[in-house]
Short mmCIF file of C-alpha atoms in Angstrom, two decimals:
data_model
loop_
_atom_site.label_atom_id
_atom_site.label_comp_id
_atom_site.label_asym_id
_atom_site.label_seq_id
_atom_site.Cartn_x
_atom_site.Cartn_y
_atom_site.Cartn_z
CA UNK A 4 -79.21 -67.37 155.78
CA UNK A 5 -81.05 -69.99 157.70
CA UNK A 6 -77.83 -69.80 160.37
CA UNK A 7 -78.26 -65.93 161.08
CA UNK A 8 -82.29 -66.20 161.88
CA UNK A 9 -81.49 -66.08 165.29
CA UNK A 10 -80.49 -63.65 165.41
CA UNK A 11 -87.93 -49.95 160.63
CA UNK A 12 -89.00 -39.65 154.46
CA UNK A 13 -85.74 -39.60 156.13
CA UNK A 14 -85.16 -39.40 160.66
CA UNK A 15 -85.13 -35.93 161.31
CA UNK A 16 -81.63 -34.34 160.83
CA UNK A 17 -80.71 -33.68 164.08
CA UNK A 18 -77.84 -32.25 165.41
CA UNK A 19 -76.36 -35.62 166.40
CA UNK A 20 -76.15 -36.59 162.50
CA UNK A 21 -72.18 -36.14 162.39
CA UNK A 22 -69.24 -37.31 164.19
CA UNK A 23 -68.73 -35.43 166.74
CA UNK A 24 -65.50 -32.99 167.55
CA UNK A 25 -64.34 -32.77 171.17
CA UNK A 26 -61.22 -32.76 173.41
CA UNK A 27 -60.87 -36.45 172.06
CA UNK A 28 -60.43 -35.29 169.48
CA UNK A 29 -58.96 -31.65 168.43
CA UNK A 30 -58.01 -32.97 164.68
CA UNK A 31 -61.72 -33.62 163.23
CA UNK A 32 -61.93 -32.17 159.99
CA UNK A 33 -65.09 -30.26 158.39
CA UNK A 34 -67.94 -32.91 157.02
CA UNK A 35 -69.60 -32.20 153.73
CA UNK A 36 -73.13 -32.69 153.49
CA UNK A 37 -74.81 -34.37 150.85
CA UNK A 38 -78.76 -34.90 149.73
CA UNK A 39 -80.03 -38.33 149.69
CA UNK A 40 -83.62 -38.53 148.88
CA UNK A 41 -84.64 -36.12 151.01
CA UNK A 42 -82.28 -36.64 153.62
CA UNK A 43 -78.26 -35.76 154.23
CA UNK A 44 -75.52 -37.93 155.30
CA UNK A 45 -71.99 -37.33 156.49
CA UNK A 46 -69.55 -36.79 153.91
CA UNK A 47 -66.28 -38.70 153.45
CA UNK A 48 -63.67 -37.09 156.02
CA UNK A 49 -59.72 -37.74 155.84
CA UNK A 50 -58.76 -41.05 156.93
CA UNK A 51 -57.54 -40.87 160.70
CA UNK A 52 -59.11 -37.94 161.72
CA UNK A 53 -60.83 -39.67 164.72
CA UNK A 54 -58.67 -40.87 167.64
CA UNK A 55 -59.53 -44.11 169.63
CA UNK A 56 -59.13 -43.29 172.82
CA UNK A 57 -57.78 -46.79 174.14
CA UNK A 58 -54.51 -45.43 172.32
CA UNK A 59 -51.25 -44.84 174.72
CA UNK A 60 -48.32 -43.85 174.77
CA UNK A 61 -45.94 -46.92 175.00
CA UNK A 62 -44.45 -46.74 178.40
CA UNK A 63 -47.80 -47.17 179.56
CA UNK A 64 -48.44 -50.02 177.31
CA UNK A 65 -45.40 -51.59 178.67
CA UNK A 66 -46.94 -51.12 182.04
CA UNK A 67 -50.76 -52.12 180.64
CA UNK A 68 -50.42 -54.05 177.80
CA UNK A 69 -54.32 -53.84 177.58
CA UNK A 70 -54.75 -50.11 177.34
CA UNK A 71 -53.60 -49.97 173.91
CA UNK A 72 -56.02 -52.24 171.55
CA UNK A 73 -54.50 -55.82 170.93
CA UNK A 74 -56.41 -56.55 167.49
CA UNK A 75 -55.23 -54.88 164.31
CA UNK A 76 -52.05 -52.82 166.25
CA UNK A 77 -48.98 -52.47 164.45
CA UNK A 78 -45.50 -50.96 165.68
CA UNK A 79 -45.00 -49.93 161.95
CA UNK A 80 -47.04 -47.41 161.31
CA UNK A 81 -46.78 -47.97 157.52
CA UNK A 82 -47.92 -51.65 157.94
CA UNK A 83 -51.92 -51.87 157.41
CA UNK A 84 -53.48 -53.25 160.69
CA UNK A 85 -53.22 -57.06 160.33
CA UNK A 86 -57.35 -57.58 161.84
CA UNK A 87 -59.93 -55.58 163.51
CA UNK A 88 -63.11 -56.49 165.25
CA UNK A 89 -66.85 -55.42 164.51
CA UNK A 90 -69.67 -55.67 166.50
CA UNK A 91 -73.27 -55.13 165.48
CA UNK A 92 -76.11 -54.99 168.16
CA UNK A 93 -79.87 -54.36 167.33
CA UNK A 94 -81.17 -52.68 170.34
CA UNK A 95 -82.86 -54.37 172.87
CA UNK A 96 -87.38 -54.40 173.14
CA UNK A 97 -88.71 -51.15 173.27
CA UNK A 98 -92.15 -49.78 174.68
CA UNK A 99 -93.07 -49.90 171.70
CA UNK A 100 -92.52 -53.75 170.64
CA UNK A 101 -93.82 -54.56 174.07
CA UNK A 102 -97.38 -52.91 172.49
CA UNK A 103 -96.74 -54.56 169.35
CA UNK A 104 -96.82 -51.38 167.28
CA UNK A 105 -94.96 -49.74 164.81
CA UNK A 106 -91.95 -47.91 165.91
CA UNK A 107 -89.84 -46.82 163.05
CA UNK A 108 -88.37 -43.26 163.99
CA UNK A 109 -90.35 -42.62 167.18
CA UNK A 110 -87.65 -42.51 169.84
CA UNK A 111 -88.91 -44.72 172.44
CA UNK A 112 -87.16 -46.61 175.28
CA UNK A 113 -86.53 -49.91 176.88
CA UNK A 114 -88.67 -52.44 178.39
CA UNK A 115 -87.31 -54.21 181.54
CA UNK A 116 -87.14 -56.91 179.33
CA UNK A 117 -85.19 -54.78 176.63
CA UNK A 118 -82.26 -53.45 179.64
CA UNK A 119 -81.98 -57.11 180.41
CA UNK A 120 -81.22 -57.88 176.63
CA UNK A 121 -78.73 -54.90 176.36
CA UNK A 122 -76.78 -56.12 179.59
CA UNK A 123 -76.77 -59.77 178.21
CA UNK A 124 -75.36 -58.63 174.98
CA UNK A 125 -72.80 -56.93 177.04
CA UNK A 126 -71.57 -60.08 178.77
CA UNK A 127 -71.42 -61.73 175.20
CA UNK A 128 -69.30 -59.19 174.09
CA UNK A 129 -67.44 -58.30 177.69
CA UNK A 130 -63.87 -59.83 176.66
CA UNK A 131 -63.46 -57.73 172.90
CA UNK A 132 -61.59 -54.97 172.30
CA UNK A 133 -63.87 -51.69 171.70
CA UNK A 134 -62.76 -48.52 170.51
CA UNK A 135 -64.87 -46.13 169.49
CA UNK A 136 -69.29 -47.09 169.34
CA UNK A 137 -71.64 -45.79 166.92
CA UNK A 138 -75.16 -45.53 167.49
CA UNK A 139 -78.24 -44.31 165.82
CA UNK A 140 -79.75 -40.99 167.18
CA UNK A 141 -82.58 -42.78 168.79
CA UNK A 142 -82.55 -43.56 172.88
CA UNK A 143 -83.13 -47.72 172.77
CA UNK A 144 -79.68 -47.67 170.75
CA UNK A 145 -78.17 -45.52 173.20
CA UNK A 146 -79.16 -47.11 175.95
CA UNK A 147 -78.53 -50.81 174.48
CA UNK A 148 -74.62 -49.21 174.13
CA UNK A 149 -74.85 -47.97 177.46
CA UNK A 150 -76.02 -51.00 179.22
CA UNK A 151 -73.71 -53.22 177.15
CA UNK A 152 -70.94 -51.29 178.03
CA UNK A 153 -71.32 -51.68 181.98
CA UNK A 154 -70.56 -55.39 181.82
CA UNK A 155 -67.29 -54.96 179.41
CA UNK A 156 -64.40 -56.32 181.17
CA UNK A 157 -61.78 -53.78 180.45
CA UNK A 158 -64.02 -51.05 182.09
CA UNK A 159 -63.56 -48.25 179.85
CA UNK A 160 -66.35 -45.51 179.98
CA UNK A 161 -68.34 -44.65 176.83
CA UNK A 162 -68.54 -41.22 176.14
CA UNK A 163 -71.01 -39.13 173.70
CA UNK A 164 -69.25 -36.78 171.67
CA UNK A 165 -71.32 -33.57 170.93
CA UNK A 166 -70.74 -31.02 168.36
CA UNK A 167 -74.09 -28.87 168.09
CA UNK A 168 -72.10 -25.99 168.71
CA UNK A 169 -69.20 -24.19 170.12
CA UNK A 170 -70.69 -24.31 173.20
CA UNK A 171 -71.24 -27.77 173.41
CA UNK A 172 -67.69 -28.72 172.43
CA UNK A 173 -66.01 -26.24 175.29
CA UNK A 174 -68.59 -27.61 177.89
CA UNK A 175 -67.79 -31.67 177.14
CA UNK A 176 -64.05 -31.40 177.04
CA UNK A 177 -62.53 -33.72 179.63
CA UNK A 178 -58.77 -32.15 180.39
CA UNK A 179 -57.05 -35.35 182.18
CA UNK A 180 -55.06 -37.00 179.93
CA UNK A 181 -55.32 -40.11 182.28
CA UNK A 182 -58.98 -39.98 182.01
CA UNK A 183 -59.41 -39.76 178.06
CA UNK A 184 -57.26 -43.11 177.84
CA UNK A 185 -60.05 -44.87 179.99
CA UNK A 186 -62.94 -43.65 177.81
CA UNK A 187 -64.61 -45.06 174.34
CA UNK A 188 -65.71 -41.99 171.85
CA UNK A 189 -69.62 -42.66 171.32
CA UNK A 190 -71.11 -41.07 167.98
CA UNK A 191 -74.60 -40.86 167.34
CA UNK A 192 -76.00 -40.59 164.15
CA UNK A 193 -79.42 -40.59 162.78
CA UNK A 194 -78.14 -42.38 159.28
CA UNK A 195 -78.18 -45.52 161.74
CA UNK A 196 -81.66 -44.69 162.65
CA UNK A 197 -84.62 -47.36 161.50
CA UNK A 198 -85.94 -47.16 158.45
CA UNK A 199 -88.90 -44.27 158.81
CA UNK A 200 -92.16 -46.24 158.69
CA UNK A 201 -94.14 -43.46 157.74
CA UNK A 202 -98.18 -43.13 158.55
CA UNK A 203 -97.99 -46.73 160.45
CA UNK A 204 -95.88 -45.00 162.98
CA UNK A 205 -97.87 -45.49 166.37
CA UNK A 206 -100.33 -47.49 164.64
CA UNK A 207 -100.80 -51.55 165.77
CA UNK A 208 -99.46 -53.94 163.41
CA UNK A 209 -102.60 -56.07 164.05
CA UNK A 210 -105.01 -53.78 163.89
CA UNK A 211 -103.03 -52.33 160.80
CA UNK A 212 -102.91 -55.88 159.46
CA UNK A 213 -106.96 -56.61 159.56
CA UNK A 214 -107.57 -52.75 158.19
CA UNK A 215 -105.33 -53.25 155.54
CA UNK A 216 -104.58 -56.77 154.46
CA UNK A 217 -102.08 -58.99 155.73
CA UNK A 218 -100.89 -59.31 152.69
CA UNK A 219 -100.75 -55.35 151.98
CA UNK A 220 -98.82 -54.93 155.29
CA UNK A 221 -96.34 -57.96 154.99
CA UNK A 222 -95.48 -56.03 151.32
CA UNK A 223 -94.88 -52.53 153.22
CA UNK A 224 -92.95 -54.42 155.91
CA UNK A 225 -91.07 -56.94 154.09
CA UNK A 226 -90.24 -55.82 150.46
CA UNK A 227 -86.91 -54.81 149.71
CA UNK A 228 -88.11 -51.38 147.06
CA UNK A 229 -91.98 -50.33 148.89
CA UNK A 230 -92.16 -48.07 151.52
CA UNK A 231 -95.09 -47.83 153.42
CA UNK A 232 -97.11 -44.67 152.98
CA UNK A 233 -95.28 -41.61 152.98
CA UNK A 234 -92.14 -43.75 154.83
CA UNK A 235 -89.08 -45.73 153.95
CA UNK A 236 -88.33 -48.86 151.87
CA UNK A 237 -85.68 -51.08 152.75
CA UNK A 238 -83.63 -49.93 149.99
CA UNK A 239 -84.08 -46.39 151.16
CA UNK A 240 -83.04 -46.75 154.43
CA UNK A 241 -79.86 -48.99 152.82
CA UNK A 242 -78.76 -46.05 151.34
CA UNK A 243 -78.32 -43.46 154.12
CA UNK A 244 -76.81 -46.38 156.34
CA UNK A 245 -74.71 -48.60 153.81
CA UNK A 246 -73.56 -44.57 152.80
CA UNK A 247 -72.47 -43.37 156.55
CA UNK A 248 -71.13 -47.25 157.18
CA UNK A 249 -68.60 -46.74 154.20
CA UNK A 250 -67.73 -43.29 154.75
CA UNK A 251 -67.45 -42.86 158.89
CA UNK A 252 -67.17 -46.31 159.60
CA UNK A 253 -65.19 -48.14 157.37
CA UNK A 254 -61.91 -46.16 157.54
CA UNK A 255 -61.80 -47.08 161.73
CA UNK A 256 -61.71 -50.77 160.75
CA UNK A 257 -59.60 -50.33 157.91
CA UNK A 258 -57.24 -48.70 160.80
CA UNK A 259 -57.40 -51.32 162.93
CA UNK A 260 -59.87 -49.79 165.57
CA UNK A 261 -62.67 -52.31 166.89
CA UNK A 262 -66.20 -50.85 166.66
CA UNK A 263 -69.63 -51.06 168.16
CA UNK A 264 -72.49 -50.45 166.09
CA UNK A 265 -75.79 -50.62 168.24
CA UNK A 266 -79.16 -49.72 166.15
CA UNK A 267 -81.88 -51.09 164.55
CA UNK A 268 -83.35 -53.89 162.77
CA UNK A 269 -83.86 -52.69 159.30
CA UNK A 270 -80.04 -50.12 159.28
CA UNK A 271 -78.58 -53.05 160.34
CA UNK A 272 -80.30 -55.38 158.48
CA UNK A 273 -79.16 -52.59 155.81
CA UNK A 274 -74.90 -52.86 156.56
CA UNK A 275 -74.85 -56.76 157.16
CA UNK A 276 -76.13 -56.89 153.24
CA UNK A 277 -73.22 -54.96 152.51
CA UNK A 278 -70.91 -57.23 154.62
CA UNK A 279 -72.47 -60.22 153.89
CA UNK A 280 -72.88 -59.22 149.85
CA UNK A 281 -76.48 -60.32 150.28
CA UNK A 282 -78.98 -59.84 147.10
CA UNK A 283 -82.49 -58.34 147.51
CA UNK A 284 -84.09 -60.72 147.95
CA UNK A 285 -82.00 -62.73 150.47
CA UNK A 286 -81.77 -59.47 152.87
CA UNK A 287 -85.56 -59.29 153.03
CA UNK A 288 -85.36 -63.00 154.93
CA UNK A 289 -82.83 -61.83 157.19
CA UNK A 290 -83.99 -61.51 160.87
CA UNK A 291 -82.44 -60.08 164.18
CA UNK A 292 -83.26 -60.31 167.39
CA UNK A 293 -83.25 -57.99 170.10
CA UNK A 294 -79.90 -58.22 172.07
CA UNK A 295 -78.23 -60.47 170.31
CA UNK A 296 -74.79 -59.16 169.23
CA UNK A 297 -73.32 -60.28 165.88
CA UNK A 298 -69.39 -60.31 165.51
CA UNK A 299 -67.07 -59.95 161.97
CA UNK A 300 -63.67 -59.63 161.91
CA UNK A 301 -62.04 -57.40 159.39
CA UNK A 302 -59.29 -58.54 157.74
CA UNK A 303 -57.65 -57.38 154.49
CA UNK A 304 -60.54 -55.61 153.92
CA UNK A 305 -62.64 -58.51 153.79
CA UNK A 306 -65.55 -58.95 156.81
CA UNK A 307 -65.65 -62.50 158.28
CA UNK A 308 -68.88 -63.55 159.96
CA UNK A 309 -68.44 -64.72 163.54
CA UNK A 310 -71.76 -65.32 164.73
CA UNK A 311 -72.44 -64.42 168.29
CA UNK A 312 -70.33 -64.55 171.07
CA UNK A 313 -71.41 -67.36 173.80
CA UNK A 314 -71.26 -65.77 177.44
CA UNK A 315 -68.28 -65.16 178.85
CA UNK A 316 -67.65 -68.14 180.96
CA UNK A 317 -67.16 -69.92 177.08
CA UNK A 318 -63.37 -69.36 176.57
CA UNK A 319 -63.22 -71.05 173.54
CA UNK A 320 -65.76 -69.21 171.83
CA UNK A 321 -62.96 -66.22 172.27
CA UNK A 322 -60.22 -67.69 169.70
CA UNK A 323 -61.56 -67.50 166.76
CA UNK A 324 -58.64 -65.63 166.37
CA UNK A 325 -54.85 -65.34 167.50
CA UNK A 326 -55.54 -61.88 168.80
CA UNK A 327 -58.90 -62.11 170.34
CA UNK A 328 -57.88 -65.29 172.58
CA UNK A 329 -54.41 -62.77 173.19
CA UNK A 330 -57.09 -60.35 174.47
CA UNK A 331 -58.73 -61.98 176.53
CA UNK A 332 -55.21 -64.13 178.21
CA UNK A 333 -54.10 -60.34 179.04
CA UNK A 334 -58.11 -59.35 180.45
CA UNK A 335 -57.64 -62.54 182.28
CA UNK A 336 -53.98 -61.68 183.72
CA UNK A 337 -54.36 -58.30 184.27
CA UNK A 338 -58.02 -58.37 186.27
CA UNK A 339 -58.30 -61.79 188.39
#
């Protein structure tokens, strides 16, 4: 675990919890909601019910052979997708960890510092295929996505899908067919929100620290099972996120689509212990730092660890498979 060092009750249940229905797509079917220690998360929906919008039809992929994704596409639809890329990006410094104080479900924004973070991780990432990008409900995940996406190569324009109501839906259709291929479905979700930190929200973790114990506060922030008062353990916060990561997630690798996941620290700490199949006790080491993207590629339903991506101007970095280093020939041929 060494190698990845490099590298916070419930969030409120907003109306961004589920996956979004929009002109994107018409075919979403109803979620079921169930209780999770005080919480709800998405229910399981049917397979395929979300459309990435980099799909064509295939005269135009004839004519763009990057429109249509490059990793984990098959002509046979009966074939399972032979790869598919996933990224993972903890936001980058907030207000918040500029003042060095507890954050947890308190939706503050970037730093300078943080933007400049988000728009590096972007380059890192600026020559992989992305479908569809998943972020917590909180604004530094947004905008981390956001600024990411700005550097991507293939220029495609993330959009957030919103399903609070009827209303919503009508007003955020987009009705050019043209347009919908160039965009990237973005669904926010406050299961990928950081682990609630309770009554040390606001408070400064040194101040905290010397009013508490520093060893009282390293247990609340550290432990895999302890939550802080009245907040979230570790293994609380696994289950909401590992939960909405197998059910809404999941299924668009297992398809073949390439995702984004930008969030937090301690949800993402949360999935790579599902990836990684990482014991208690080894997840509790893990750390992440701000703006520094993580890649795995999915294949046969197993999740390789890549590392990060180097910048950009590192081609080699780019093969680590057949179809990435594809990717990035066409990027190359169809933009210079």
């Amino acid at each position: 675990m060494a190698a990845m060092a490099s590298h916070q009750s419930i969030a409120t249940q907003q109306s961004q919890g589920c996956i979004g229905n929009s002109a994107l797509h018409q075919d979403c079917g109803k979620i079921s909601m169930k209780l999770v220690r005080g919480g709800y998360y998405c229910g399981k929906r049917s397979r395929g019910s979300i459309q990435a919008s980099s799909s064509s039809s295939s005269e135009n992929s004839a004519n763009n052979p990057i429109i249509a994704p490059l990793i984990g596409t098959s002509k046979d639809p009966s074939k399972k997708p032979s790869e598919a890329a996933l990224i993972l990006i903890r936001h980058g410094e907030s207000l918040w960890n500029e003042k060095n104080l507890f954050t947890g479900c308190v939706d503050v924004p970037l730093t300078k510092k943080g933007v400049e973070e988000a728009i590096e991780a972007g380059k890192r990432i600026s020559n992989i295929p992305i479908d569809m990008i998943y972020t917590s409900a909180l604004i530094r995940a947004q905008m981390t996505a956001m600024l990411a996406m700005t550097q991507h190569r293939r220029k495609k324009v993330p959009i957030v899908m919103h399903d609070e109501n009827e209303q919503a839906k009508a007003w955020s259709q987009i009705f050019s067919e043209e347009t919908k291929k160039q965009c990237i479905p973005v669904v926010t979700a406050w299961q990928l929100n950081e682990r609630m930190y309770g009554e040390l929200q606001g408070l400064n973790k040194q101040e905290t620290a010397d009013k508490y114990g520093k060893e009282q506060v390293h247990v609340w922030r550290r432990s895999y099972d302890i939550p802080p008062p009245n907040g979230e353990s570790l293994e609380m916060c696994a289950e909401r996120a590992v939960a909405y990561f197998k059910n809404e997630i999941e299924p668009q690798l297992q398809q073949g689509k390439n995702v984004m996941i930008a969030a937090h620290g301690n949800s993402l700490r949360s999935i790579i212990m599902y990836l990684d199949k990482l014991t208690s006790q080894e997840v509790i080491s893990l750390e992440l730092s701000t703006g520094i993207p993580m890649l795995y590629i999915v294949k046969e339903e197993k999740y390789i660890r890549r590392g990060s991506p180097a910048a950009p101007t590192e081609a080699g970095v780019y093969a680590y498979t057949k179809n990435l280093a594809k990717y990035r020939q066409k990027l190359d041929e169809m933009l210079h």
